[in-house]
mmCIF file of C-alpha atoms in Angstrom:
data_model
loop_
_atom_site.group_PDB
_atom_site.id
_atom_site.type_symbol
_atom_site.label_atom_id
_atom_site.label_comp_id
_atom_site.label_asym_id
_atom_site.label_seq_id
_atom_site.Cartn_x
_atom_site.Cartn_y
_atom_site.Cartn_z
ATOM 1 C CA MET A 1 -57.191 41.749 36.282
ATOM 2 C CA LYS A 2 -58.663 38.351 35.479
ATOM 3 C CA GLU A 3 -62.371 38.128 34.658
ATOM 4 C CA ASP A 4 -62.817 35.391 37.239
ATOM 5 C CA SER A 5 -61.017 37.296 40.007
ATOM 6 C CA VAL A 6 -62.557 36.971 43.454
ATOM 7 C CA ARG A 7 -64.280 40.216 44.512
ATOM 8 C CA VAL A 8 -63.331 41.068 48.099
ATOM 9 C CA LEU A 9 -64.590 43.902 50.273
ATOM 10 C CA TYR A 10 -61.989 44.744 52.935
ATOM 11 C CA ILE A 11 -63.310 46.742 55.914
ATOM 12 C CA GLY A 12 -60.655 48.518 57.971
ATOM 13 C CA ASN A 13 -57.570 50.677 57.542
ATOM 14 C CA SER A 14 -54.595 48.332 57.994
ATOM 15 C CA ASP A 15 -52.082 49.344 55.330
ATOM 16 C CA GLU A 16 -50.288 46.028 55.764
ATOM 17 C CA ASN A 17 -53.367 43.944 54.944
ATOM 18 C CA ILE A 18 -54.609 46.244 52.158
ATOM 19 C CA ASN A 19 -51.183 46.231 50.437
ATOM 20 C CA HIS A 20 -51.017 42.448 50.835
ATOM 21 C CA LEU A 21 -54.339 42.019 49.014
ATOM 22 C CA SER A 22 -53.732 44.662 46.346
ATOM 23 C CA ASN A 23 -52.059 44.184 42.963
ATOM 24 C CA ASN A 24 -52.891 40.500 42.674
ATOM 25 C CA ASP A 25 -54.712 39.097 39.652
ATOM 26 C CA LEU A 26 -56.561 36.609 41.827
ATOM 27 C CA LEU A 27 -58.381 39.355 43.750
ATOM 28 C CA LYS A 28 -60.452 42.394 42.853
ATOM 29 C CA LEU A 29 -60.209 44.512 46.005
ATOM 30 C CA CYS A 30 -62.664 47.102 47.259
ATOM 31 C CA THR A 31 -62.036 48.887 50.578
ATOM 32 C CA ALA A 32 -64.089 50.674 53.234
ATOM 33 C CA GLU A 33 -62.436 52.316 56.234
ATOM 34 C CA ASN A 34 -65.338 51.859 58.638
ATOM 35 C CA MET A 35 -68.792 50.311 59.112
ATOM 36 C CA LEU A 36 -70.659 53.298 57.652
ATOM 37 C CA MET A 37 -68.638 53.272 54.426
ATOM 38 C CA ALA A 38 -69.059 49.489 54.170
ATOM 39 C CA VAL A 39 -72.833 49.729 54.630
ATOM 40 C CA ASN A 40 -73.015 52.467 51.987
ATOM 41 C CA ARG A 41 -70.987 50.452 49.479
ATOM 42 C CA LEU A 42 -73.117 47.360 49.987
ATOM 43 C CA SER A 43 -76.352 49.372 49.846
ATOM 44 C CA GLU A 44 -75.240 51.002 46.582
ATOM 45 C CA GLY A 45 -74.927 47.624 44.874
ATOM 46 C CA GLU A 46 -71.466 46.317 45.763
ATOM 47 C CA ASN A 47 -71.818 42.512 45.664
ATOM 48 C CA PRO A 48 -68.541 40.941 46.855
ATOM 49 C CA ASP A 49 -67.642 37.241 46.794
ATOM 50 C CA ALA A 50 -66.252 37.632 50.309
ATOM 51 C CA ILE A 51 -65.972 40.223 53.077
ATOM 52 C CA ILE A 52 -62.875 40.570 55.247
ATOM 53 C CA SER A 53 -63.288 42.819 58.264
ATOM 54 C CA GLU A 54 -60.911 43.977 60.951
ATOM 55 C CA SER A 55 -62.167 43.206 64.443
ATOM 56 C CA ILE A 56 -61.885 46.850 65.592
ATOM 57 C CA LEU A 57 -63.663 49.424 63.420
ATOM 58 C CA THR A 58 -64.664 53.040 63.757
ATOM 59 C CA GLY A 59 -68.246 53.137 65.002
ATOM 60 C CA GLY A 60 -68.388 49.463 65.942
ATOM 61 C CA ASP A 61 -66.510 46.200 65.395
ATOM 62 C CA GLY A 62 -66.295 43.370 62.910
ATOM 63 C CA PHE A 63 -68.858 41.292 64.768
ATOM 64 C CA HIS A 64 -71.474 44.062 64.516
ATOM 65 C CA MET A 65 -70.740 44.244 60.797
ATOM 66 C CA TYR A 66 -71.141 40.470 60.513
ATOM 67 C CA GLU A 67 -74.526 40.536 62.264
ATOM 68 C CA TRP A 68 -75.733 43.374 60.003
ATOM 69 C CA ILE A 69 -74.727 41.446 56.878
ATOM 70 C CA ARG A 70 -76.251 38.144 57.961
ATOM 71 C CA LYS A 71 -79.639 39.824 58.429
ATOM 72 C CA ARG A 72 -79.651 40.607 54.709
ATOM 73 C CA PRO A 73 -80.283 37.514 52.531
ATOM 74 C CA LYS A 74 -78.658 39.200 49.536
ATOM 75 C CA PHE A 75 -75.217 38.727 51.088
ATOM 76 C CA ASN A 76 -75.773 35.326 52.699
ATOM 77 C CA GLU A 77 -73.573 33.456 50.214
ATOM 78 C CA ALA A 78 -70.607 35.777 50.786
ATOM 79 C CA PRO A 79 -68.208 34.326 53.394
ATOM 80 C CA PHE A 80 -67.313 36.728 56.203
ATOM 81 C CA LEU A 81 -63.799 36.621 57.669
ATOM 82 C CA ILE A 82 -62.463 38.396 60.760
ATOM 83 C CA VAL A 83 -58.863 39.603 61.036
ATOM 84 C CA GLU A 84 -57.223 41.220 64.054
ATOM 85 C CA PRO A 85 -53.693 42.327 64.974
ATOM 86 C CA GLU A 86 -53.234 39.799 67.793
ATOM 87 C CA PHE A 87 -54.916 36.628 68.982
ATOM 88 C CA LYS A 88 -57.723 37.156 71.513
ATOM 89 C CA GLU A 89 -59.259 34.029 72.950
ATOM 90 C CA GLU A 90 -62.563 35.761 73.682
ATOM 91 C CA ASN A 91 -62.950 36.927 70.070
ATOM 92 C CA TYR A 92 -61.862 33.547 68.720
ATOM 93 C CA LYS A 93 -64.594 31.812 70.727
ATOM 94 C CA LYS A 94 -67.104 34.484 69.728
ATOM 95 C CA ALA A 95 -66.299 33.994 66.030
ATOM 96 C CA PHE A 96 -66.758 30.249 66.414
ATOM 97 C CA HIS A 97 -70.060 30.679 68.286
ATOM 98 C CA LEU A 98 -71.466 33.110 65.688
ATOM 99 C CA LYS A 99 -70.292 30.822 62.840
ATOM 100 C CA VAL A 100 -68.038 33.435 61.269
ATOM 101 C CA GLY A 101 -66.420 31.972 58.136
ATOM 102 C CA ASP A 102 -62.872 32.202 59.495
ATOM 103 C CA TYR A 103 -60.703 33.999 62.038
ATOM 104 C CA PHE A 104 -57.244 35.308 61.123
ATOM 105 C CA VAL A 105 -54.444 37.035 63.001
ATOM 106 C CA SER A 106 -52.302 39.452 60.977
ATOM 107 C CA PRO A 107 -50.507 38.968 58.702
ATOM 108 C CA LEU A 108 -53.081 37.442 56.387
ATOM 109 C CA PRO A 109 -52.158 34.149 54.652
ATOM 110 C CA PRO A 110 -50.850 34.180 51.050
ATOM 111 C CA VAL A 111 -53.451 35.367 48.557
ATOM 112 C CA GLU A 112 -53.558 31.954 46.845
ATOM 113 C CA ASP A 113 -54.457 30.255 50.135
ATOM 114 C CA LEU A 114 -56.960 32.961 50.995
ATOM 115 C CA VAL A 115 -58.731 32.615 47.625
ATOM 116 C CA SER A 116 -58.867 28.839 48.057
ATOM 117 C CA ARG A 117 -60.415 29.268 51.509
ATOM 118 C CA ILE A 118 -62.976 31.807 50.208
ATOM 119 C CA GLU A 119 -64.029 29.465 47.366
ATOM 120 C CA PHE A 120 -64.462 26.605 49.837
ATOM 121 C CA LEU A 121 -66.556 28.713 52.226
ATOM 122 C CA LYS A 122 -68.657 30.111 49.402
ATOM 123 C CA ASN A 123 -69.488 26.646 48.061
ATOM 124 C CA TYR A 124 -70.262 25.463 51.587
ATOM 125 C CA ARG A 125 -72.641 28.382 52.191
ATOM 126 C CA LYS A 126 -74.448 27.653 48.912
ATOM 127 C CA LYS A 127 -74.994 24.031 49.909
ATOM 128 C CA SER A 128 -76.038 24.824 53.488
ATOM 129 C CA SER A 129 -78.482 27.546 52.420
ATOM 130 C CA ALA A 130 -80.086 25.440 49.673
ATOM 131 C CA PRO A 131 -83.603 24.257 50.545
ATOM 132 C CA ALA A 132 -83.771 20.682 51.718
ATOM 133 C CA PRO A 133 -85.199 18.271 49.147
ATOM 134 C CA SER A 134 -88.824 17.492 49.745
ATOM 135 C CA ILE A 135 -89.409 13.980 51.057
ATOM 136 C CA LYS A 136 -92.717 12.313 50.465
ATOM 137 C CA ASN A 137 -94.192 11.214 53.752
ATOM 138 C CA VAL A 138 -95.436 7.694 53.166
ATOM 139 C CA PRO A 139 -97.638 6.524 56.058
ATOM 140 C CA TYR A 140 -96.634 3.219 57.632
ATOM 141 C CA LYS A 141 -99.030 0.367 56.890
ATOM 142 C CA MET A 142 -98.952 -3.086 58.412
ATOM 143 C CA PRO A 143 -99.857 -5.702 55.759
ATOM 144 C CA LEU A 144 -103.453 -6.814 56.378
ATOM 145 C CA THR A 145 -102.562 -10.536 56.421
ATOM 146 C CA LYS A 146 -99.853 -9.901 59.012
ATOM 147 C CA ARG A 147 -102.146 -7.848 61.265
ATOM 148 C CA LEU A 148 -104.996 -10.389 61.103
ATOM 149 C CA PHE A 149 -102.556 -13.198 61.856
ATOM 150 C CA ASP A 150 -101.156 -11.235 64.842
ATOM 151 C CA ILE A 151 -104.628 -10.683 66.351
ATOM 152 C CA LEU A 152 -105.663 -14.305 65.828
ATOM 153 C CA ILE A 153 -102.488 -15.866 67.266
ATOM 154 C CA ALA A 154 -102.166 -13.397 70.188
ATOM 155 C CA SER A 155 -105.807 -13.898 71.237
ATOM 156 C CA PHE A 156 -105.604 -17.684 70.975
ATOM 157 C CA ALA A 157 -102.256 -17.842 72.820
ATOM 158 C CA LEU A 158 -103.454 -15.651 75.704
ATOM 159 C CA LEU A 159 -106.566 -17.792 76.108
ATOM 160 C CA ILE A 160 -104.678 -21.113 76.092
ATOM 161 C CA LEU A 161 -101.695 -19.942 78.162
ATOM 162 C CA SER A 162 -103.593 -17.935 80.800
ATOM 163 C CA PRO A 163 -103.289 -20.753 83.443
ATOM 164 C CA LEU A 164 -99.509 -20.878 82.896
ATOM 165 C CA LEU A 165 -99.365 -17.102 83.109
ATOM 166 C CA LEU A 166 -101.269 -17.163 86.412
ATOM 167 C CA ILE A 167 -98.893 -19.771 87.925
ATOM 168 C CA ALA A 168 -95.859 -17.701 86.889
ATOM 169 C CA ILE A 169 -97.364 -14.568 88.450
ATOM 170 C CA ILE A 170 -97.944 -16.388 91.766
ATOM 171 C CA ALA A 171 -94.365 -17.794 91.739
ATOM 172 C CA ILE A 172 -92.831 -14.358 91.127
ATOM 173 C CA ARG A 173 -94.902 -12.851 93.918
ATOM 174 C CA LEU A 174 -93.913 -15.579 96.405
ATOM 175 C CA GLU A 175 -90.177 -15.301 95.683
ATOM 176 C CA SER A 176 -89.705 -11.544 95.921
ATOM 177 C CA LYS A 177 -91.609 -8.398 96.759
ATOM 178 C CA GLY A 178 -92.608 -5.885 94.133
ATOM 179 C CA LYS A 179 -94.731 -5.821 91.007
ATOM 180 C CA VAL A 180 -95.002 -9.100 89.113
ATOM 181 C CA TYR A 181 -94.927 -7.299 85.772
ATOM 182 C CA TYR A 182 -92.357 -4.981 84.255
ATOM 183 C CA ILE A 183 -93.056 -1.997 81.997
ATOM 184 C CA SER A 184 -90.356 -0.149 80.122
ATOM 185 C CA LYS A 185 -90.171 2.232 77.178
ATOM 186 C CA ARG A 186 -89.092 0.424 74.028
ATOM 187 C CA VAL A 187 -88.617 1.577 70.460
ATOM 188 C CA GLY A 188 -89.912 -0.285 67.424
ATOM 189 C CA ARG A 189 -91.374 1.776 64.599
ATOM 190 C CA LYS A 190 -92.287 4.176 67.420
ATOM 191 C CA PRO A 191 -91.817 4.306 71.238
ATOM 192 C CA PHE A 192 -94.307 2.297 73.311
ATOM 193 C CA ASP A 193 -94.836 0.712 76.756
ATOM 194 C CA PHE A 194 -93.355 -2.779 76.674
ATOM 195 C CA TYR A 195 -94.871 -5.466 78.940
ATOM 196 C CA LYS A 196 -92.977 -8.357 80.493
ATOM 197 C CA LEU A 197 -93.087 -10.573 83.602
ATOM 198 C CA ARG A 198 -90.486 -9.442 86.110
ATOM 199 C CA SER A 199 -87.497 -11.786 86.094
ATOM 200 C CA MET A 200 -85.082 -9.602 88.082
ATOM 201 C CA LYS A 201 -84.799 -8.237 91.569
ATOM 202 C CA THR A 202 -86.672 -5.007 92.238
ATOM 203 C CA GLY A 203 -84.501 -1.966 91.463
ATOM 204 C CA SER A 204 -82.234 -3.846 89.036
ATOM 205 C CA ASP A 205 -82.286 -1.002 86.477
ATOM 206 C CA ALA A 206 -80.024 1.035 88.759
ATOM 207 C CA GLU A 207 -77.294 -1.630 88.454
ATOM 208 C CA LEU A 208 -77.366 -1.798 84.638
ATOM 209 C CA SER A 209 -74.874 0.996 83.969
ATOM 210 C CA LYS A 210 -72.153 -0.625 86.082
ATOM 211 C CA LEU A 211 -72.797 -4.130 84.740
ATOM 212 C CA ALA A 212 -72.838 -2.880 81.139
ATOM 213 C CA LYS A 213 -69.308 -1.520 81.564
ATOM 214 C CA GLU A 214 -67.954 -4.635 83.269
ATOM 215 C CA LYS A 215 -69.822 -7.586 81.720
ATOM 216 C CA ASN A 216 -71.422 -6.513 78.444
ATOM 217 C CA GLN A 217 -70.661 -9.311 75.963
ATOM 218 C CA TYR A 218 -70.899 -6.897 73.032
ATOM 219 C CA ASN A 219 -67.930 -4.863 74.313
ATOM 220 C CA ALA A 220 -65.273 -6.465 72.129
ATOM 221 C CA HIS A 221 -62.702 -3.858 73.116
ATOM 222 C CA LYS A 222 -62.302 -0.992 75.504
ATOM 223 C CA ALA A 223 -64.321 1.933 74.176
ATOM 224 C CA LYS A 224 -62.692 5.241 73.384
ATOM 225 C CA THR A 225 -64.429 7.682 75.697
ATOM 226 C CA GLU A 226 -62.868 11.105 75.127
ATOM 227 C CA ILE A 227 -61.035 13.284 72.592
ATOM 228 C CA ASP A 228 -57.231 12.974 72.730
ATOM 229 C CA PHE A 229 -56.029 16.528 72.096
ATOM 230 C CA THR A 230 -52.359 15.463 72.200
ATOM 231 C CA LEU A 231 -52.744 13.078 69.274
ATOM 232 C CA PRO A 232 -51.555 14.793 66.056
ATOM 233 C CA CYS A 233 -53.831 14.999 63.034
ATOM 234 C CA PRO A 234 -52.461 12.737 60.236
ATOM 235 C CA ARG A 235 -53.580 15.190 57.535
ATOM 236 C CA CYS A 236 -52.008 18.227 59.201
ATOM 237 C CA ALA A 237 -48.778 16.239 59.696
ATOM 238 C CA GLN A 238 -48.387 16.049 55.908
ATOM 239 C CA LEU A 239 -48.634 19.838 55.461
ATOM 240 C CA PRO A 240 -45.894 22.463 55.892
ATOM 241 C CA GLU A 241 -45.370 23.707 59.448
ATOM 242 C CA GLY A 242 -48.024 26.208 60.496
ATOM 243 C CA LYS A 243 -50.591 24.919 57.980
ATOM 244 C CA THR A 244 -53.698 22.969 58.981
ATOM 245 C CA CYS A 245 -56.047 20.821 56.914
ATOM 246 C CA SER A 246 -59.119 22.543 58.399
ATOM 247 C CA PRO A 247 -59.917 25.492 60.707
ATOM 248 C CA LEU A 248 -58.568 25.259 64.245
ATOM 249 C CA LEU A 249 -60.914 24.858 67.213
ATOM 250 C CA LEU A 250 -60.048 26.179 70.657
ATOM 251 C CA ILE A 251 -61.436 23.837 73.336
ATOM 252 C CA GLU A 252 -60.490 24.556 76.931
ATOM 253 C CA ASP A 253 -56.687 24.964 76.786
ATOM 254 C CA TYR A 254 -56.200 22.933 73.601
ATOM 255 C CA THR A 255 -56.298 23.640 69.887
ATOM 256 C CA ILE A 256 -57.320 20.931 67.430
ATOM 257 C CA CYS A 257 -58.269 21.064 63.781
ATOM 258 C CA ASP A 258 -61.942 20.646 62.937
ATOM 259 C CA TYR A 259 -61.340 17.517 60.809
ATOM 260 C CA TRP A 260 -59.410 15.598 63.501
ATOM 261 C CA TYR A 261 -61.882 16.606 66.229
ATOM 262 C CA ASN A 262 -64.830 15.207 64.263
ATOM 263 C CA VAL A 263 -62.958 12.019 63.275
ATOM 264 C CA GLN A 264 -62.329 11.267 66.961
ATOM 265 C CA LYS A 265 -65.946 12.084 67.886
ATOM 266 C CA LYS A 266 -67.199 9.554 65.317
ATOM 267 C CA GLU A 267 -64.719 6.959 66.598
ATOM 268 C CA ILE A 268 -66.057 7.402 70.130
ATOM 269 C CA ALA A 269 -69.640 6.943 68.902
ATOM 270 C CA ARG A 270 -68.709 3.811 66.938
ATOM 271 C CA SER A 271 -66.745 2.253 69.806
ATOM 272 C CA LYS A 272 -69.720 2.308 72.159
ATOM 273 C CA ALA A 273 -71.557 -1.001 71.989
ATOM 274 C CA ALA A 274 -75.132 -0.373 70.879
ATOM 275 C CA PHE A 275 -76.512 -3.503 72.564
ATOM 276 C CA VAL A 276 -76.226 -4.721 76.136
ATOM 277 C CA LYS A 277 -76.271 -8.427 77.024
ATOM 278 C CA ILE A 278 -75.039 -9.637 80.421
ATOM 279 C CA GLU A 279 -74.030 -13.283 80.680
ATOM 280 C CA ASN A 280 -75.259 -14.947 83.905
ATOM 281 C CA ASP A 281 -76.795 -11.664 85.020
ATOM 282 C CA PRO A 282 -76.647 -11.541 88.854
ATOM 283 C CA ARG A 283 -79.864 -9.498 88.976
ATOM 284 C CA ILE A 284 -81.985 -12.427 87.742
ATOM 285 C CA THR A 285 -83.999 -14.326 90.384
ATOM 286 C CA ARG A 286 -84.417 -18.137 90.479
ATOM 287 C CA VAL A 287 -87.977 -17.927 89.162
ATOM 288 C CA GLY A 288 -86.758 -15.306 86.701
ATOM 289 C CA LYS A 289 -84.133 -17.667 85.312
ATOM 290 C CA PHE A 290 -86.774 -20.354 84.701
ATOM 291 C CA ILE A 291 -89.301 -18.071 83.029
ATOM 292 C CA ARG A 292 -86.542 -16.599 80.865
ATOM 293 C CA ASN A 293 -85.230 -20.003 79.790
ATOM 294 C CA THR A 294 -88.780 -21.047 78.853
ATOM 295 C CA SER A 295 -89.714 -17.595 77.472
ATOM 296 C CA ILE A 296 -92.718 -17.426 79.812
ATOM 297 C CA ASP A 297 -91.612 -13.895 80.743
ATOM 298 C CA GLU A 298 -92.415 -12.859 77.154
ATOM 299 C CA LEU A 299 -96.120 -13.797 77.337
ATOM 300 C CA PRO A 300 -97.406 -10.293 78.331
ATOM 301 C CA GLN A 301 -96.043 -9.041 75.004
ATOM 302 C CA LEU A 302 -99.063 -10.698 73.425
ATOM 303 C CA ILE A 303 -100.978 -7.735 74.873
ATOM 304 C CA ASN A 304 -98.578 -5.425 72.984
ATOM 305 C CA VAL A 305 -99.411 -7.377 69.823
ATOM 306 C CA LEU A 306 -103.162 -6.931 70.346
ATOM 307 C CA LYS A 307 -102.622 -3.191 70.908
ATOM 308 C CA GLY A 308 -100.677 -2.936 67.647
ATOM 309 C CA ASP A 309 -97.372 -1.927 69.293
ATOM 310 C CA MET A 310 -95.730 -5.137 68.139
ATOM 311 C CA SER A 311 -96.132 -8.050 65.759
ATOM 312 C CA ILE A 312 -95.590 -11.762 66.375
ATOM 313 C CA VAL A 313 -92.599 -11.613 63.994
ATOM 314 C CA GLY A 314 -90.331 -8.612 63.666
ATOM 315 C CA ASN A 315 -87.162 -7.017 65.009
ATOM 316 C CA ARG A 316 -86.704 -6.955 68.758
ATOM 317 C CA PRO A 317 -87.898 -3.625 70.261
ATOM 318 C CA LEU A 318 -84.961 -1.802 71.825
ATOM 319 C CA PRO A 319 -84.523 0.187 75.028
ATOM 320 C CA VAL A 320 -84.303 3.895 74.244
ATOM 321 C CA TYR A 321 -80.557 4.114 74.990
ATOM 322 C CA GLU A 322 -79.844 1.319 72.471
ATOM 323 C CA ALA A 323 -82.163 2.756 69.808
ATOM 324 C CA GLU A 324 -80.431 6.159 70.008
ATOM 325 C CA LEU A 325 -77.105 4.537 69.072
ATOM 326 C CA LEU A 326 -78.634 2.825 66.033
ATOM 327 C CA THR A 327 -80.244 5.866 64.388
ATOM 328 C CA ARG A 328 -77.139 6.439 62.290
ATOM 329 C CA ASP A 329 -75.961 5.232 58.885
ATOM 330 C CA ALA A 330 -77.197 1.849 57.624
ATOM 331 C CA MET A 331 -77.936 0.614 61.149
ATOM 332 C CA SER A 332 -81.236 2.512 61.206
ATOM 333 C CA LYS A 333 -82.688 0.259 58.482
ATOM 334 C CA ARG A 334 -83.879 -2.192 61.186
ATOM 335 C CA PHE A 335 -86.616 0.290 62.156
ATOM 336 C CA LEU A 336 -88.330 -0.179 58.783
ATOM 337 C CA ALA A 337 -89.724 -3.434 60.170
ATOM 338 C CA PRO A 338 -92.193 -3.650 63.073
ATOM 339 C CA ALA A 339 -91.150 -4.679 66.564
ATOM 340 C CA GLY A 340 -91.695 -8.379 67.131
ATOM 341 C CA ILE A 341 -91.786 -11.075 69.805
ATOM 342 C CA THR A 342 -89.602 -13.314 67.669
ATOM 343 C CA GLY A 343 -87.615 -12.907 64.495
ATOM 344 C CA LEU A 344 -84.375 -13.659 62.692
ATOM 345 C CA TRP A 345 -82.118 -12.324 65.442
ATOM 346 C CA GLN A 346 -83.890 -14.168 68.267
ATOM 347 C CA VAL A 347 -83.962 -17.513 66.425
ATOM 348 C CA GLU A 348 -80.312 -17.328 65.332
ATOM 349 C CA LEU A 349 -79.104 -16.071 68.721
ATOM 350 C CA ARG A 350 -80.837 -18.796 70.666
ATOM 351 C CA GLY A 351 -79.776 -21.392 68.135
ATOM 352 C CA LYS A 352 -76.182 -20.407 68.861
ATOM 353 C CA GLY A 353 -76.669 -20.523 72.613
ATOM 354 C CA GLY A 354 -76.444 -16.755 72.893
ATOM 355 C CA ASN A 355 -73.066 -16.392 71.132
ATOM 356 C CA MET A 356 -73.438 -13.634 68.553
ATOM 357 C CA SER A 357 -71.516 -10.457 67.806
ATOM 358 C CA GLU A 358 -73.126 -7.021 67.663
ATOM 359 C CA GLU A 359 -72.398 -6.851 63.917
ATOM 360 C CA GLU A 360 -74.159 -10.187 63.279
ATOM 361 C CA ARG A 361 -77.194 -9.015 65.229
ATOM 362 C CA MET A 362 -77.469 -5.754 63.272
ATOM 363 C CA GLN A 363 -77.036 -7.632 59.991
ATOM 364 C CA LEU A 364 -79.896 -9.991 60.851
ATOM 365 C CA ASP A 365 -82.147 -7.093 61.903
ATOM 366 C CA ASN A 366 -81.469 -5.355 58.588
ATOM 367 C CA GLU A 367 -82.011 -8.613 56.695
ATOM 368 C CA TYR A 368 -85.518 -8.953 58.125
ATOM 369 C CA ALA A 369 -86.202 -5.276 57.369
ATOM 370 C CA ASN A 370 -85.278 -5.993 53.730
ATOM 371 C CA HIS A 371 -87.801 -8.848 53.670
ATOM 372 C CA PHE A 372 -90.490 -6.640 55.185
ATOM 373 C CA ALA A 373 -89.953 -3.306 53.394
ATOM 374 C CA GLY A 374 -91.538 -2.419 50.085
ATOM 375 C CA ASN A 375 -93.216 -5.304 48.286
ATOM 376 C CA ASN A 376 -90.926 -7.972 49.731
ATOM 377 C CA TYR A 377 -93.143 -9.014 52.644
ATOM 378 C CA SER A 378 -93.891 -12.758 52.747
ATOM 379 C CA PHE A 379 -96.350 -14.311 55.192
ATOM 380 C CA TRP A 380 -94.637 -17.696 54.660
ATOM 381 C CA PHE A 381 -91.270 -16.244 55.668
ATOM 382 C CA ASP A 382 -92.820 -15.092 58.966
ATOM 383 C CA LEU A 383 -94.440 -18.499 59.460
ATOM 384 C CA ASN A 384 -91.098 -20.223 58.929
ATOM 385 C CA LEU A 385 -89.525 -18.057 61.654
ATOM 386 C CA ILE A 386 -92.334 -18.979 64.063
ATOM 387 C CA PHE A 387 -91.727 -22.703 63.445
ATOM 388 C CA ARG A 388 -87.989 -22.176 64.018
ATOM 389 C CA THR A 389 -88.739 -20.356 67.274
ATOM 390 C CA VAL A 390 -90.445 -23.363 68.929
ATOM 391 C CA PRO A 391 -87.319 -25.580 69.386
ATOM 392 C CA ALA A 392 -85.344 -22.519 70.537
ATOM 393 C CA LEU A 393 -87.707 -21.720 73.401
ATOM 394 C CA PHE A 394 -86.008 -24.140 75.833
ATOM 395 C CA GLN A 395 -82.377 -23.247 76.332
ATOM 396 C CA LYS A 396 -79.625 -23.318 78.912
ATOM 397 C CA ASP A 397 -78.612 -19.671 78.869
ATOM 398 C CA THR A 398 -80.671 -16.643 79.858
ATOM 399 C CA VAL A 399 -79.997 -14.668 76.693
#
């Protein structure tokens, strides 16, 4: 028997499985015929690397044994595997739901494969049970020069532009019924109420879902919307018949390996456009088109600036559904910068007449976040963006 043999406690009385596991240098086998004997062995100091239990036991079943073991932290690193004489869909689903290490149908796999699986599960349990590293919570602070500049500019602009704002409000009211302002939840560094003059017909939010599917300019290709269970896993295809690269999942009437299921889920998430931009949006009114082209509809955001929700310069605050799609991987870096009325993305987008890919937009958002984060903030960089915004205010497209 090798010194580094894997210690396995087998619970049950299947001669076939016990003989299969016995007399192999890779395993050091200990057996218990039923739950009571297994509990006694474990209580007396038996500390196995893994526990394999038959699903049907005297005085209970393998799932009861699993629940007993998982309540005792001493055995938490030991993978627990269920084996039964024939496949039962109900037990398979139950094992998956309870997060049992693995589910086998007799006969057990070769000992070499079983040991490899046990080592993998044991390492996984060690990593998943390790305490999460402590992260220092650094409170967000707006640079003092930036905040003072925001208050000064927002106050001055509201005072000077109030007559223009009043004319726009009257024009909106005369053209269509409903509120002249528009409030929606947006996400910058945190969620807030975002103020804007209404440029669309009342009730236009209800039409967004349909328009986003049909006319969203960021949809470069048709999005993958569901898992294709008939598509073979490329990793499994390279293995001998009957072998899989990862545990099998049973979903409805299909089986699919865990690796291929998660690969397709990630592909679906990536294929959904994070941003929505409708060219020549039919929901926009005639007054709305004018105030959008001249950016008059943005003036109420100066109130957001005074409240501290936004800054004059920053990354565009996003609707909640867009923000949720960007809280993954490197895309989430944009949220390190404050929400802003104007910024790199707005200036570049309008300078190009509204023609910009989703990737370019995310890159520009992250670029500004890099300028803002840490000690990289520059008041002169913000000022330069404001000067570049002025010639971009008048445009042909309602972007």
